[in-house]
């Protein structure tokens, strides 16, 4: 009788695991998507464009350090759900402080702009340079975003650990993980419905959802540290065996091109929300969810395409779509051609799935069984860490170590949109006070584009021409990497369809826009 009751309780508990873990994934990516997708639009609209690069650069820095934290602390000493809960509560507390700091930074920026205009010395480029040097609150804002992301990034690995340690079968993981993508989409739509894409309210949404996830974590199934009591394996921690895979010519080419392609990728994550806002999309956070919707579709189609195309062609298709995406952004700018801009966003599904998911499968096939985890960690380190770090820094025209310039351009292509501060003010003035909209009006506005009639045609034309030149730079980068990969990668490694289908059920390198 007791055994029957125990089995009944066990089945009842197991029945709650998948929904509970699905809610964890939903909140985890909702908390990130609430502010990350439209961060550039919010900062640019509030005269903090000089700090956009540094704010986005915080993500790859945090991604580089997250595996070290997991390997040294979380995997050996504390239960995963408790570590994740504490990190999210601390991160949520930090996020609660960010709106006030952002307001202070904007106030300083407004004062500086007014003073420069009064003195007759206002120029957009000079204004941005002065902000980068003198706006202490803006610099502190970037550090606070980094502090939050240092808390958040380890939870991506912790969430997967909790899920795989407690689900009845690994086949349950896809239906749990997809709720992360749904969470990101829901966050973007929420921001759009409330009209917050250019507002610091995105940080409040991120803070409260982070705190909610932190509380939820303490109700998740107990997940003891997986490496408790085991000696420290420094070779594994620093991916020494995985780096040895680079001796293989084809894998080395794949790793180098994967790292390099993340440089133009950073342009999409860092500047798309700003660009869409300036071309007339009032709620770019919601508009960008089209990319996640397409990603779900193409994720399901990967096994079908993989059987017919193979590794090299799949990766080349992904790279080619990146070239096409930036070309659509560039040539859609002068006339703000709506279909071109929406098509560029929708291509995200192919861009991400065909390159990164296929790359995950290729790496899994190339690595010996004992170091597959290391190999995947190396791929994330090179792409989401090193590649994205340099991508954001080059995108913002920054430098390395304070004296090595990283302002990569191709003639005028890739130069910054220097008229942006002036244009943003003109756009805000032309739009005037926002009207109260019904839910249906708000929803349709998220996927439609319109610029106000009173907008100065001269500053519009100048800004859009600069955006065209800006987007042609990552298009050229992606095209060069496409050619290098096509000419130098000749691996004949075959992955059978069963491996391809299984790989889509495994955790893949995290997309900052998922």
mmCIF file of C-alpha atoms in Angstrom, residues 268 321 324-326 328-329 339-348 351:
data_model
loop_
_atom_site.group_PDB
_atom_site.id
_atom_site.type_symbol
_atom_site.label_atom_id
_atom_site.label_comp_id
_atom_site.label_asym_id
_atom_site.label_seq_id
_atom_site.Cartn_x
_atom_site.Cartn_y
_atom_site.Cartn_z
ATOM 1 C CA UNK A 268 22.737 42.934 -36.090
ATOM 2 C CA UNK A 321 21.906 34.819 -45.778
ATOM 3 C CA UNK A 324 21.770 39.148 -47.947
ATOM 4 C CA UNK A 325 20.376 40.396 -44.634
ATOM 5 C CA UNK A 326 22.832 43.281 -44.388
ATOM 6 C CA UNK A 328 18.641 44.349 -47.539
ATOM 7 C CA UNK A 329 19.207 46.647 -44.562
ATOM 8 C CA UNK A 339 9.453 44.661 -47.169
ATOM 9 C CA UNK A 340 13.248 44.731 -47.392
ATOM 10 C CA UNK A 341 13.614 45.598 -43.712
ATOM 11 C CA UNK A 342 11.129 42.938 -42.571
ATOM 12 C CA UNK A 343 12.706 40.320 -44.855
ATOM 13 C CA UNK A 344 16.118 41.081 -43.352
ATOM 14 C CA UNK A 345 14.743 40.463 -39.849
ATOM 15 C CA UNK A 346 12.934 37.287 -40.933
ATOM 16 C CA UNK A 347 16.200 35.880 -42.355
ATOM 17 C CA UNK A 348 17.459 35.517 -38.786
ATOM 18 C CA UNK A 351 21.217 32.889 -40.460
#
